[in-house]
Amino acid sequence: MGLLAACERGPQSALHPAGRNADAILDLTLILVAGGGVIFLFVMALAGYAVIARPERFPGGRAWIIGGGLVFPIVTLTALQVYEFAVARQLSDTGGVEPLRIEVTGYMWWWEVRYPDQGEGGEVLRTANRLVIPAGRPVEVVVTAADVIHSFWVPSLGGKMDMIPGHENRLILVGERPGTYRGQCAEYCGAQHALMAFDVVVEPPDRFEAWLAAERRPAAEPDGPQQAAGRDAFLRAGCGSCHTVRGTPANGAAGPDLTHVGGRGALAAGTLPNTPEALAGWIAGSQHIKPENRMPSFPILGGDDLHAIAVWLESLK
């Protein structure tokens, strides 16, 4: 069943593309499978005929060897290879449109996503485990890894791309149908490889610009005493040494930026739903939920502080 996970209908489906690159890859796959099937049936038919037919019915044995063993595979495989090269060029073509650049770094086991300022300001917006892209516009995703080799894959929007420490690779995504599509690390990278997912949200261009403007704003001020208590407990527990929450003293860079964590669809790279209860459980027992990840558990936090932190983080949208 695991081998068919990318073929099922849903947000992570290679058979239901939502972008032109994924559509081209699907066409290539079907042509290669169909071509391989036809060749297989032809060879099996010849083999069956050779078994039941008398030798004199096979005149010109050398012609069969040269034609079937050399000419036919060379011509067929060359044609398929040329077609594959044409598809590969298409996958990197932006159609003359300036692509939106997004940088993604794979960690064990989460994704850092950066939106460099497209102007001259040099400001970089950091988020985690979710890419938001405008519908219809090519997006250049620049991928690398911070620790071991990972692989970036969104089956509904494009192909796979390896993420190698110290090296940048690039792929083009074009989301043509608004929606949320699931991505997954496609290279075994350790114990929690299966719990290293992310979302790609395709938005109409105007909604994308509104989202980008909202993400660039600092975290909202606490609304009420419980949220204020949660912010203070978050800072007091030292969470700001690993996490950034813009607009507060928290400026750590070792873990995901939490400035707008409440607006994300899931926690811990797709492991948990984004609810206050799940947030509290993750803070208290992250090593139980996702063993060997880089975030320590905080069982020493009292129940009131834990709940207040979760409520505050959930409000950061």
PDB file of C-alpha atoms in Angstrom:
ATOM      1  CA  MET A   1       0.000   0.000   0.000  1.00  0.00           C
ATOM      2  CA  GLY A   2       2.871   2.388   0.765  1.00  0.00           C
ATOM      3  CA  LEU A   3       4.077   2.197  -2.838  1.00  0.00           C
ATOM      4  CA  LEU A   4       0.699   3.501  -4.036  1.00  0.00           C
ATOM      5  CA  ALA A   5       0.452   6.407  -1.578  1.00  0.00           C
ATOM      6  CA  ALA A   6       1.318   9.009  -4.220  1.00  0.00           C
ATOM      7  CA  CYS A   7      -1.230   7.608  -6.690  1.00  0.00           C
ATOM      8  CA  GLU A   8      -4.386   8.004  -4.600  1.00  0.00           C
ATOM      9  CA  ARG A   9      -6.825  10.850  -5.126  1.00  0.00           C
ATOM     10  CA  GLY A  10      -6.287  13.614  -2.604  1.00  0.00           C
ATOM     11  CA  PRO A  11      -3.876  16.403  -1.688  1.00  0.00           C
ATOM     12  CA  GLN A  12      -0.829  14.208  -2.422  1.00  0.00           C
ATOM     13  CA  SER A  13      -1.613  12.555  -5.733  1.00  0.00           C
ATOM     14  CA  ALA A  14       0.666  12.105  -8.735  1.00  0.00           C
ATOM     15  CA  LEU A  15      -2.324  11.000 -10.831  1.00  0.00           C
ATOM     16  CA  HIS A  16      -4.353  14.191 -10.297  1.00  0.00           C
ATOM     17  CA  PRO A  17      -2.017  17.056 -11.251  1.00  0.00           C
ATOM     18  CA  ALA A  18      -2.816  20.645 -10.334  1.00  0.00           C
ATOM     19  CA  GLY A  19       0.010  22.253 -12.291  1.00  0.00           C
ATOM     20  CA  ARG A  20       1.513  22.037 -15.757  1.00  0.00           C
ATOM     21  CA  ASN A  21       4.771  20.431 -14.629  1.00  0.00           C
ATOM     22  CA  ALA A  22       2.966  17.676 -12.757  1.00  0.00           C
ATOM     23  CA  ASP A  23       0.763  17.212 -15.827  1.00  0.00           C
ATOM     24  CA  ALA A  24       3.842  16.828 -18.069  1.00  0.00           C
ATOM     25  CA  ILE A  25       5.369  14.293 -15.671  1.00  0.00           C
ATOM     26  CA  LEU A  26       2.131  12.297 -15.636  1.00  0.00           C
ATOM     27  CA  ASP A  27       2.032  12.255 -19.462  1.00  0.00           C
ATOM     28  CA  LEU A  28       5.654  11.092 -19.565  1.00  0.00           C
ATOM     29  CA  THR A  29       4.918   8.356 -17.036  1.00  0.00           C
ATOM     30  CA  LEU A  30       1.900   7.066 -18.957  1.00  0.00           C
ATOM     31  CA  ILE A  31       3.801   7.057 -22.270  1.00  0.00           C
ATOM     32  CA  LEU A  32       6.749   5.174 -20.761  1.00  0.00           C
ATOM     33  CA  VAL A  33       4.460   2.654 -19.057  1.00  0.00           C
ATOM     34  CA  ALA A  34       2.394   2.158 -22.221  1.00  0.00           C
ATOM     35  CA  GLY A  35       5.515   1.881 -24.383  1.00  0.00           C
ATOM     36  CA  GLY A  36       7.103  -0.605 -22.007  1.00  0.00           C
ATOM     37  CA  GLY A  37       3.893  -2.616 -21.925  1.00  0.00           C
ATOM     38  CA  VAL A  38       3.647  -2.821 -25.717  1.00  0.00           C
ATOM     39  CA  ILE A  39       7.301  -3.877 -26.015  1.00  0.00           C
ATOM     40  CA  PHE A  40       6.838  -6.497 -23.298  1.00  0.00           C
ATOM     41  CA  LEU A  41       3.758  -7.986 -25.000  1.00  0.00           C
ATOM     42  CA  PHE A  42       5.522  -8.018 -28.381  1.00  0.00           C
ATOM     43  CA  VAL A  43       8.578  -9.814 -26.979  1.00  0.00           C
ATOM     44  CA  MET A  44       6.437 -12.310 -25.070  1.00  0.00           C
ATOM     45  CA  ALA A  45       4.396 -13.017 -28.208  1.00  0.00           C
ATOM     46  CA  LEU A  46       7.572 -13.703 -30.191  1.00  0.00           C
ATOM     47  CA  ALA A  47       8.909 -15.898 -27.397  1.00  0.00           C
ATOM     48  CA  GLY A  48       5.665 -17.888 -27.304  1.00  0.00           C
ATOM     49  CA  TYR A  49       5.654 -18.300 -31.059  1.00  0.00           C
ATOM     50  CA  ALA A  50       9.287 -19.461 -30.983  1.00  0.00           C
ATOM     51  CA  VAL A  51       8.388 -22.142 -28.459  1.00  0.00           C
ATOM     52  CA  ILE A  52       5.488 -23.638 -30.400  1.00  0.00           C
ATOM     53  CA  ALA A  53       6.659 -23.024 -34.009  1.00  0.00           C
ATOM     54  CA  ARG A  54       8.980 -25.298 -35.956  1.00  0.00           C
ATOM     55  CA  PRO A  55      12.483 -23.954 -36.668  1.00  0.00           C
ATOM     56  CA  GLU A  56      11.894 -23.678 -40.431  1.00  0.00           C
ATOM     57  CA  ARG A  57       9.230 -21.045 -39.775  1.00  0.00           C
ATOM     58  CA  PHE A  58      11.969 -18.637 -38.636  1.00  0.00           C
ATOM     59  CA  PRO A  59      13.914 -17.851 -41.815  1.00  0.00           C
ATOM     60  CA  GLY A  60      16.742 -15.335 -41.608  1.00  0.00           C
ATOM     61  CA  GLY A  61      17.733 -15.889 -37.988  1.00  0.00           C
ATOM     62  CA  ARG A  62      20.478 -13.274 -38.171  1.00  0.00           C
ATOM     63  CA  ALA A  63      17.982 -10.664 -39.408  1.00  0.00           C
ATOM     64  CA  TRP A  64      15.826 -11.294 -36.338  1.00  0.00           C
ATOM     65  CA  ILE A  65      18.837 -10.841 -34.069  1.00  0.00           C
ATOM     66  CA  ILE A  66      20.000  -7.632 -35.758  1.00  0.00           C
ATOM     67  CA  GLY A  67      16.525  -6.175 -36.214  1.00  0.00           C
ATOM     68  CA  GLY A  68      14.979  -7.227 -32.928  1.00  0.00           C
ATOM     69  CA  GLY A  69      18.100  -7.174 -30.769  1.00  0.00           C
ATOM     70  CA  LEU A  70      19.810  -4.031 -32.064  1.00  0.00           C
ATOM     71  CA  VAL A  71      17.797  -1.835 -34.409  1.00  0.00           C
ATOM     72  CA  PHE A  72      14.447  -2.018 -32.598  1.00  0.00           C
ATOM     73  CA  PRO A  73      15.721  -1.209 -29.053  1.00  0.00           C
ATOM     74  CA  ILE A  74      18.115   1.484 -30.285  1.00  0.00           C
ATOM     75  CA  VAL A  75      15.413   3.291 -32.271  1.00  0.00           C
ATOM     76  CA  THR A  76      12.745   2.885 -29.584  1.00  0.00           C
ATOM     77  CA  LEU A  77      14.888   3.864 -26.616  1.00  0.00           C
ATOM     78  CA  THR A  78      16.420   6.804 -28.477  1.00  0.00           C
ATOM     79  CA  ALA A  79      12.958   8.158 -29.314  1.00  0.00           C
ATOM     80  CA  LEU A  80      11.860   7.821 -25.702  1.00  0.00           C
ATOM     81  CA  GLN A  81      15.061   9.471 -24.469  1.00  0.00           C
ATOM     82  CA  VAL A  82      14.588  12.441 -26.808  1.00  0.00           C
ATOM     83  CA  TYR A  83      11.031  12.811 -25.516  1.00  0.00           C
ATOM     84  CA  GLU A  84      12.273  12.693 -21.910  1.00  0.00           C
ATOM     85  CA  PHE A  85      14.831  15.422 -22.634  1.00  0.00           C
ATOM     86  CA  ALA A  86      12.089  17.579 -24.153  1.00  0.00           C
ATOM     87  CA  VAL A  87       9.950  17.127 -21.023  1.00  0.00           C
ATOM     88  CA  ALA A  88      12.932  17.960 -18.780  1.00  0.00           C
ATOM     89  CA  ARG A  89      13.447  21.245 -20.657  1.00  0.00           C
ATOM     90  CA  GLN A  90       9.744  22.010 -20.299  1.00  0.00           C
ATOM     91  CA  LEU A  91       9.936  21.481 -16.516  1.00  0.00           C
ATOM     92  CA  SER A  92      12.527  24.246 -16.177  1.00  0.00           C
ATOM     93  CA  ASP A  93      10.809  26.683 -18.557  1.00  0.00           C
ATOM     94  CA  THR A  94       9.121  29.721 -16.988  1.00  0.00           C
ATOM     95  CA  GLY A  95       7.578  30.933 -20.233  1.00  0.00           C
ATOM     96  CA  GLY A  96       9.456  34.232 -20.051  1.00  0.00           C
ATOM     97  CA  VAL A  97       7.760  35.124 -16.729  1.00  0.00           C
ATOM     98  CA  GLU A  98       9.927  36.235 -13.810  1.00  0.00           C
ATOM     99  CA  PRO A  99       9.517  33.467 -11.221  1.00  0.00           C
ATOM    100  CA  LEU A 100       8.874  34.020  -7.548  1.00  0.00           C
ATOM    101  CA  ARG A 101      11.919  32.776  -5.609  1.00  0.00           C
ATOM    102  CA  ILE A 102      11.385  30.716  -2.476  1.00  0.00           C
ATOM    103  CA  GLU A 103      14.222  29.100  -0.517  1.00  0.00           C
ATOM    104  CA  VAL A 104      13.595  25.842   1.346  1.00  0.00           C
ATOM    105  CA  THR A 105      16.052  24.145   3.712  1.00  0.00           C
ATOM    106  CA  GLY A 106      15.460  20.627   4.973  1.00  0.00           C
ATOM    107  CA  TYR A 107      16.223  19.825   8.607  1.00  0.00           C
ATOM    108  CA  MET A 108      15.735  16.650  10.625  1.00  0.00           C
ATOM    109  CA  TRP A 109      12.673  16.715  10.523  1.00  0.00           C
ATOM    110  CA  TRP A 110      11.087  20.001   9.406  1.00  0.00           C
ATOM    111  CA  TRP A 111      11.276  22.562   6.613  1.00  0.00           C
ATOM    112  CA  GLU A 112      12.455  26.147   6.834  1.00  0.00           C
ATOM    113  CA  VAL A 113      10.863  28.331   4.147  1.00  0.00           C
ATOM    114  CA  ARG A 114      12.245  31.754   3.239  1.00  0.00           C
ATOM    115  CA  TYR A 115      10.784  34.429   0.983  1.00  0.00           C
ATOM    116  CA  PRO A 116      13.575  36.830  -0.008  1.00  0.00           C
ATOM    117  CA  ASP A 117      12.485  40.389  -0.680  1.00  0.00           C
ATOM    118  CA  GLN A 118      11.861  40.645  -4.410  1.00  0.00           C
ATOM    119  CA  GLY A 119      12.973  44.279  -4.356  1.00  0.00           C
ATOM    120  CA  GLU A 120      16.218  45.801  -3.126  1.00  0.00           C
ATOM    121  CA  GLY A 121      15.520  45.817   0.599  1.00  0.00           C
ATOM    122  CA  GLY A 122      17.063  42.436   1.251  1.00  0.00           C
ATOM    123  CA  GLU A 123      14.449  41.500   3.878  1.00  0.00           C
ATOM    124  CA  VAL A 124      13.830  37.773   4.226  1.00  0.00           C
ATOM    125  CA  LEU A 125      10.536  36.395   5.519  1.00  0.00           C
ATOM    126  CA  ARG A 126      10.986  33.125   7.442  1.00  0.00           C
ATOM    127  CA  THR A 127       8.242  30.594   7.991  1.00  0.00           C
ATOM    128  CA  ALA A 128       8.094  26.810   8.340  1.00  0.00           C
ATOM    129  CA  ASN A 129       6.499  23.685   6.899  1.00  0.00           C
ATOM    130  CA  ARG A 130       4.267  25.583   4.474  1.00  0.00           C
ATOM    131  CA  LEU A 131       4.739  27.291   1.125  1.00  0.00           C
ATOM    132  CA  VAL A 132       2.120  29.749  -0.094  1.00  0.00           C
ATOM    133  CA  ILE A 133       2.383  30.506  -3.817  1.00  0.00           C
ATOM    134  CA  PRO A 134       0.349  32.540  -6.320  1.00  0.00           C
ATOM    135  CA  ALA A 135      -1.770  30.615  -8.824  1.00  0.00           C
ATOM    136  CA  GLY A 136      -0.500  30.684 -12.395  1.00  0.00           C
ATOM    137  CA  ARG A 137       2.912  32.217 -11.653  1.00  0.00           C
ATOM    138  CA  PRO A 138       6.091  30.105 -11.935  1.00  0.00           C
ATOM    139  CA  VAL A 139       7.847  29.636  -8.612  1.00  0.00           C
ATOM    140  CA  GLU A 140      11.559  28.874  -8.417  1.00  0.00           C
ATOM    141  CA  VAL A 141      12.114  26.727  -5.340  1.00  0.00           C
ATOM    142  CA  VAL A 142      15.776  26.738  -4.287  1.00  0.00           C
ATOM    143  CA  VAL A 143      16.402  23.733  -2.042  1.00  0.00           C
ATOM    144  CA  THR A 144      19.266  22.675   0.201  1.00  0.00           C
ATOM    145  CA  ALA A 145      19.728  20.723   3.437  1.00  0.00           C
ATOM    146  CA  ALA A 146      21.259  21.600   6.790  1.00  0.00           C
ATOM    147  CA  ASP A 147      22.201  18.125   8.001  1.00  0.00           C
ATOM    148  CA  VAL A 148      21.551  15.042   5.820  1.00  0.00           C
ATOM    149  CA  ILE A 149      20.168  14.519   2.321  1.00  0.00           C
ATOM    150  CA  HIS A 150      16.432  15.184   2.034  1.00  0.00           C
ATOM    151  CA  SER A 151      14.179  15.304  -1.031  1.00  0.00           C
ATOM    152  CA  PHE A 152      11.498  17.890  -1.826  1.00  0.00           C
ATOM    153  CA  TRP A 153       8.397  16.426  -3.493  1.00  0.00           C
ATOM    154  CA  VAL A 154       4.890  17.767  -4.116  1.00  0.00           C
ATOM    155  CA  PRO A 155       3.310  15.078  -6.355  1.00  0.00           C
ATOM    156  CA  SER A 156       0.351  17.226  -7.430  1.00  0.00           C
ATOM    157  CA  LEU A 157       2.564  20.110  -8.571  1.00  0.00           C
ATOM    158  CA  GLY A 158       5.893  18.718  -9.780  1.00  0.00           C
ATOM    159  CA  GLY A 159       8.697  16.221  -9.516  1.00  0.00           C
ATOM    160  CA  LYS A 160      11.246  15.411  -6.845  1.00  0.00           C
ATOM    161  CA  MET A 161      14.421  17.355  -6.146  1.00  0.00           C
ATOM    162  CA  ASP A 162      17.228  16.215  -3.849  1.00  0.00           C
ATOM    163  CA  MET A 163      18.281  18.563  -1.042  1.00  0.00           C
ATOM    164  CA  ILE A 164      22.029  18.196  -0.439  1.00  0.00           C
ATOM    165  CA  PRO A 165      24.008  19.869   2.366  1.00  0.00           C
ATOM    166  CA  GLY A 166      26.249  22.619   1.004  1.00  0.00           C
ATOM    167  CA  HIS A 167      24.647  22.541  -2.457  1.00  0.00           C
ATOM    168  CA  GLU A 168      21.630  24.323  -3.966  1.00  0.00           C
ATOM    169  CA  ASN A 169      19.243  22.668  -6.416  1.00  0.00           C
ATOM    170  CA  ARG A 170      16.332  24.338  -8.173  1.00  0.00           C
ATOM    171  CA  LEU A 171      12.967  23.293  -9.488  1.00  0.00           C
ATOM    172  CA  ILE A 172      10.035  25.159 -10.988  1.00  0.00           C
ATOM    173  CA  LEU A 173       6.505  24.767  -9.621  1.00  0.00           C
ATOM    174  CA  VAL A 174       3.394  26.204 -11.245  1.00  0.00           C
ATOM    175  CA  GLY A 175       0.160  25.832  -9.302  1.00  0.00           C
ATOM    176  CA  GLU A 176      -2.748  26.371 -11.659  1.00  0.00           C
ATOM    177  CA  ARG A 177      -5.631  25.359  -9.410  1.00  0.00           C
ATOM    178  CA  PRO A 178      -6.036  27.052  -5.992  1.00  0.00           C
ATOM    179  CA  GLY A 179      -6.002  24.632  -3.113  1.00  0.00           C
ATOM    180  CA  THR A 180      -3.766  22.971  -0.529  1.00  0.00           C
ATOM    181  CA  TYR A 181      -1.403  20.251  -1.697  1.00  0.00           C
ATOM    182  CA  ARG A 182       0.677  18.000   0.509  1.00  0.00           C
ATOM    183  CA  GLY A 183       4.403  17.528   0.070  1.00  0.00           C
ATOM    184  CA  GLN A 184       6.699  14.957   1.597  1.00  0.00           C
ATOM    185  CA  CYS A 185      10.377  14.235   2.061  1.00  0.00           C
ATOM    186  CA  ALA A 186      11.099  11.524  -0.520  1.00  0.00           C
ATOM    187  CA  GLU A 187      14.601  10.534   0.674  1.00  0.00           C
ATOM    188  CA  TYR A 188      15.008   8.453   3.833  1.00  0.00           C
ATOM    189  CA  CYS A 189      16.622  10.830   6.318  1.00  0.00           C
ATOM    190  CA  GLY A 190      16.357   9.154   9.702  1.00  0.00           C
ATOM    191  CA  ALA A 191      13.950   7.864  12.307  1.00  0.00           C
ATOM    192  CA  GLN A 192      11.199  10.446  11.719  1.00  0.00           C
ATOM    193  CA  HIS A 193      11.439  10.585   7.921  1.00  0.00           C
ATOM    194  CA  ALA A 194       7.774   9.561   7.608  1.00  0.00           C
ATOM    195  CA  LEU A 195       6.765  12.541   9.775  1.00  0.00           C
ATOM    196  CA  MET A 196       8.397  15.166   7.556  1.00  0.00           C
ATOM    197  CA  ALA A 197       5.582  16.627   5.488  1.00  0.00           C
ATOM    198  CA  PHE A 198       4.636  20.125   4.392  1.00  0.00           C
ATOM    199  CA  ASP A 199       1.808  21.965   2.638  1.00  0.00           C
ATOM    200  CA  VAL A 200       1.839  24.027  -0.530  1.00  0.00           C
ATOM    201  CA  VAL A 201      -1.086  26.472  -0.571  1.00  0.00           C
ATOM    202  CA  VAL A 202      -1.940  27.858  -4.013  1.00  0.00           C
ATOM    203  CA  GLU A 203      -3.775  31.178  -3.718  1.00  0.00           C
ATOM    204  CA  PRO A 204      -5.171  33.600  -6.313  1.00  0.00           C
ATOM    205  CA  PRO A 205      -2.611  36.390  -6.880  1.00  0.00           C
ATOM    206  CA  ASP A 206      -4.488  39.037  -4.867  1.00  0.00           C
ATOM    207  CA  ARG A 207      -4.931  36.727  -1.878  1.00  0.00           C
ATOM    208  CA  PHE A 208      -1.272  35.715  -2.090  1.00  0.00           C
ATOM    209  CA  GLU A 209      -0.171  39.357  -1.903  1.00  0.00           C
ATOM    210  CA  ALA A 210      -2.467  39.912   1.072  1.00  0.00           C
ATOM    211  CA  TRP A 211      -1.028  36.845   2.811  1.00  0.00           C
ATOM    212  CA  LEU A 212       2.533  37.989   2.130  1.00  0.00           C
ATOM    213  CA  ALA A 213       1.818  41.436   3.569  1.00  0.00           C
ATOM    214  CA  ALA A 214       0.227  39.896   6.670  1.00  0.00           C
ATOM    215  CA  GLU A 215       3.168  37.514   7.179  1.00  0.00           C
ATOM    216  CA  ARG A 216       5.636  40.386   7.098  1.00  0.00           C
ATOM    217  CA  ARG A 217       3.922  42.045  10.045  1.00  0.00           C
ATOM    218  CA  PRO A 218       5.153  41.271  13.584  1.00  0.00           C
ATOM    219  CA  ALA A 219       3.107  39.158  15.956  1.00  0.00           C
ATOM    220  CA  ALA A 220      -0.060  40.760  17.271  1.00  0.00           C
ATOM    221  CA  GLU A 221      -0.169  41.994  20.832  1.00  0.00           C
ATOM    222  CA  PRO A 222      -1.828  39.581  23.285  1.00  0.00           C
ATOM    223  CA  ASP A 223      -5.593  39.916  23.462  1.00  0.00           C
ATOM    224  CA  GLY A 224      -6.408  39.483  27.106  1.00  0.00           C
ATOM    225  CA  PRO A 225      -4.592  38.384  30.270  1.00  0.00           C
ATOM    226  CA  GLN A 226      -4.344  34.690  29.354  1.00  0.00           C
ATOM    227  CA  GLN A 227      -2.534  35.377  26.088  1.00  0.00           C
ATOM    228  CA  ALA A 228      -0.249  37.856  27.851  1.00  0.00           C
ATOM    229  CA  ALA A 229       0.521  35.224  30.484  1.00  0.00           C
ATOM    230  CA  GLY A 230       1.286  32.752  27.706  1.00  0.00           C
ATOM    231  CA  ARG A 231       3.714  35.143  26.013  1.00  0.00           C
ATOM    232  CA  ASP A 232       5.478  35.810  29.329  1.00  0.00           C
ATOM    233  CA  ALA A 233       5.694  32.083  30.133  1.00  0.00           C
ATOM    234  CA  PHE A 234       7.073  31.391  26.641  1.00  0.00           C
ATOM    235  CA  LEU A 235       9.865  33.921  27.169  1.00  0.00           C
ATOM    236  CA  ARG A 236      10.494  32.854  30.756  1.00  0.00           C
ATOM    237  CA  ALA A 237      10.910  29.201  29.721  1.00  0.00           C
ATOM    238  CA  GLY A 238      13.669  30.166  27.285  1.00  0.00           C
ATOM    239  CA  CYS A 239      11.753  29.236  24.125  1.00  0.00           C
ATOM    240  CA  GLY A 240      13.033  32.412  22.476  1.00  0.00           C
ATOM    241  CA  SER A 241      16.574  31.023  22.416  1.00  0.00           C
ATOM    242  CA  CYS A 242      15.499  28.654  19.611  1.00  0.00           C
ATOM    243  CA  HIS A 243      12.437  30.350  18.113  1.00  0.00           C
ATOM    244  CA  THR A 244      11.733  33.783  16.701  1.00  0.00           C
ATOM    245  CA  VAL A 245       8.490  35.630  17.340  1.00  0.00           C
ATOM    246  CA  ARG A 246       8.864  39.005  15.650  1.00  0.00           C
ATOM    247  CA  GLY A 247       7.658  41.828  17.866  1.00  0.00           C
ATOM    248  CA  THR A 248       8.926  40.105  21.035  1.00  0.00           C
ATOM    249  CA  PRO A 249      12.425  39.538  22.497  1.00  0.00           C
ATOM    250  CA  ALA A 250      12.348  35.962  21.084  1.00  0.00           C
ATOM    251  CA  ASN A 251      14.891  35.889  18.249  1.00  0.00           C
ATOM    252  CA  GLY A 252      16.289  32.350  18.114  1.00  0.00           C
ATOM    253  CA  ALA A 253      17.093  30.790  14.754  1.00  0.00           C
ATOM    254  CA  ALA A 254      17.654  27.115  15.648  1.00  0.00           C
ATOM    255  CA  GLY A 255      13.979  26.220  15.284  1.00  0.00           C
ATOM    256  CA  PRO A 256      11.014  27.331  13.201  1.00  0.00           C
ATOM    257  CA  ASP A 257       9.893  30.970  13.197  1.00  0.00           C
ATOM    258  CA  LEU A 258       6.664  31.091  15.223  1.00  0.00           C
ATOM    259  CA  THR A 259       5.553  34.647  14.428  1.00  0.00           C
ATOM    260  CA  HIS A 260       2.395  33.410  12.686  1.00  0.00           C
ATOM    261  CA  VAL A 261       2.342  29.777  13.785  1.00  0.00           C
ATOM    262  CA  GLY A 262      -1.382  29.889  14.546  1.00  0.00           C
ATOM    263  CA  GLY A 263      -2.179  30.314  10.855  1.00  0.00           C
ATOM    264  CA  ARG A 264      -0.474  27.108   9.769  1.00  0.00           C
ATOM    265  CA  GLY A 265      -2.463  24.011   9.001  1.00  0.00           C
ATOM    266  CA  ALA A 266      -0.457  21.559  11.095  1.00  0.00           C
ATOM    267  CA  LEU A 267       2.290  21.284  13.700  1.00  0.00           C
ATOM    268  CA  ALA A 268       5.661  19.524  13.701  1.00  0.00           C
ATOM    269  CA  ALA A 269       5.856  19.155   9.900  1.00  0.00           C
ATOM    270  CA  GLY A 270       2.419  17.640   9.466  1.00  0.00           C
ATOM    271  CA  THR A 271       2.517  15.449  12.573  1.00  0.00           C
ATOM    272  CA  LEU A 272      -0.301  17.079  14.590  1.00  0.00           C
ATOM    273  CA  PRO A 273      -3.348  19.283  13.913  1.00  0.00           C
ATOM    274  CA  ASN A 274      -2.826  22.926  14.824  1.00  0.00           C
ATOM    275  CA  THR A 275      -5.003  23.241  17.920  1.00  0.00           C
ATOM    276  CA  PRO A 276      -4.240  24.557  21.438  1.00  0.00           C
ATOM    277  CA  GLU A 277      -4.504  21.016  22.800  1.00  0.00           C
ATOM    278  CA  ALA A 278      -2.028  19.652  20.256  1.00  0.00           C
ATOM    279  CA  LEU A 279       0.304  22.608  20.867  1.00  0.00           C
ATOM    280  CA  ALA A 280       0.306  21.926  24.595  1.00  0.00           C
ATOM    281  CA  GLY A 281       0.925  18.223  24.013  1.00  0.00           C
ATOM    282  CA  TRP A 282       3.784  18.973  21.631  1.00  0.00           C
ATOM    283  CA  ILE A 283       5.481  21.393  24.044  1.00  0.00           C
ATOM    284  CA  ALA A 284       5.182  18.995  26.975  1.00  0.00           C
ATOM    285  CA  GLY A 285       6.121  15.799  25.129  1.00  0.00           C
ATOM    286  CA  SER A 286       7.714  16.477  21.758  1.00  0.00           C
ATOM    287  CA  GLN A 287      10.245  13.677  22.286  1.00  0.00           C
ATOM    288  CA  HIS A 288       7.428  11.228  22.986  1.00  0.00           C
ATOM    289  CA  ILE A 289       5.438  12.307  19.915  1.00  0.00           C
ATOM    290  CA  LYS A 290       8.409  12.582  17.526  1.00  0.00           C
ATOM    291  CA  PRO A 291      11.452  10.916  19.119  1.00  0.00           C
ATOM    292  CA  GLU A 292      14.938  12.263  18.330  1.00  0.00           C
ATOM    293  CA  ASN A 293      13.684  15.556  16.886  1.00  0.00           C
ATOM    294  CA  ARG A 294      15.703  18.638  17.861  1.00  0.00           C
ATOM    295  CA  MET A 295      13.115  20.115  20.229  1.00  0.00           C
ATOM    296  CA  PRO A 296      13.326  18.959  23.870  1.00  0.00           C
ATOM    297  CA  SER A 297      10.215  18.127  25.836  1.00  0.00           C
ATOM    298  CA  PHE A 298       9.156  20.561  28.585  1.00  0.00           C
ATOM    299  CA  PRO A 299       7.363  18.406  31.175  1.00  0.00           C
ATOM    300  CA  ILE A 300       8.474  20.836  33.909  1.00  0.00           C
ATOM    301  CA  LEU A 301       5.972  23.468  32.757  1.00  0.00           C
ATOM    302  CA  GLY A 302       2.936  23.713  34.982  1.00  0.00           C
ATOM    303  CA  GLY A 303      -0.499  23.088  33.530  1.00  0.00           C
ATOM    304  CA  ASP A 304      -1.547  26.737  33.667  1.00  0.00           C
ATOM    305  CA  ASP A 305       1.622  27.956  31.950  1.00  0.00           C
ATOM    306  CA  LEU A 306       1.438  25.211  29.333  1.00  0.00           C
ATOM    307  CA  HIS A 307      -2.163  26.013  28.469  1.00  0.00           C
ATOM    308  CA  ALA A 308      -1.487  29.768  28.376  1.00  0.00           C
ATOM    309  CA  ILE A 309       1.489  29.316  26.014  1.00  0.00           C
ATOM    310  CA  ALA A 310      -0.615  27.141  23.714  1.00  0.00           C
ATOM    311  CA  VAL A 311      -3.450  29.674  23.662  1.00  0.00           C
ATOM    312  CA  TRP A 312      -1.025  32.509  22.896  1.00  0.00           C
ATOM    313  CA  LEU A 313       0.746  30.638  20.097  1.00  0.00           C
ATOM    314  CA  GLU A 314      -2.574  29.579  18.572  1.00  0.00           C
ATOM    315  CA  SER A 315      -3.597  33.262  18.440  1.00  0.00           C
ATOM    316  CA  LEU A 316      -0.547  34.212  16.308  1.00  0.00           C
ATOM    317  CA  LYS A 317      -2.148  34.266  12.853  1.00  0.00           C
TER     318      LYS A 317
END
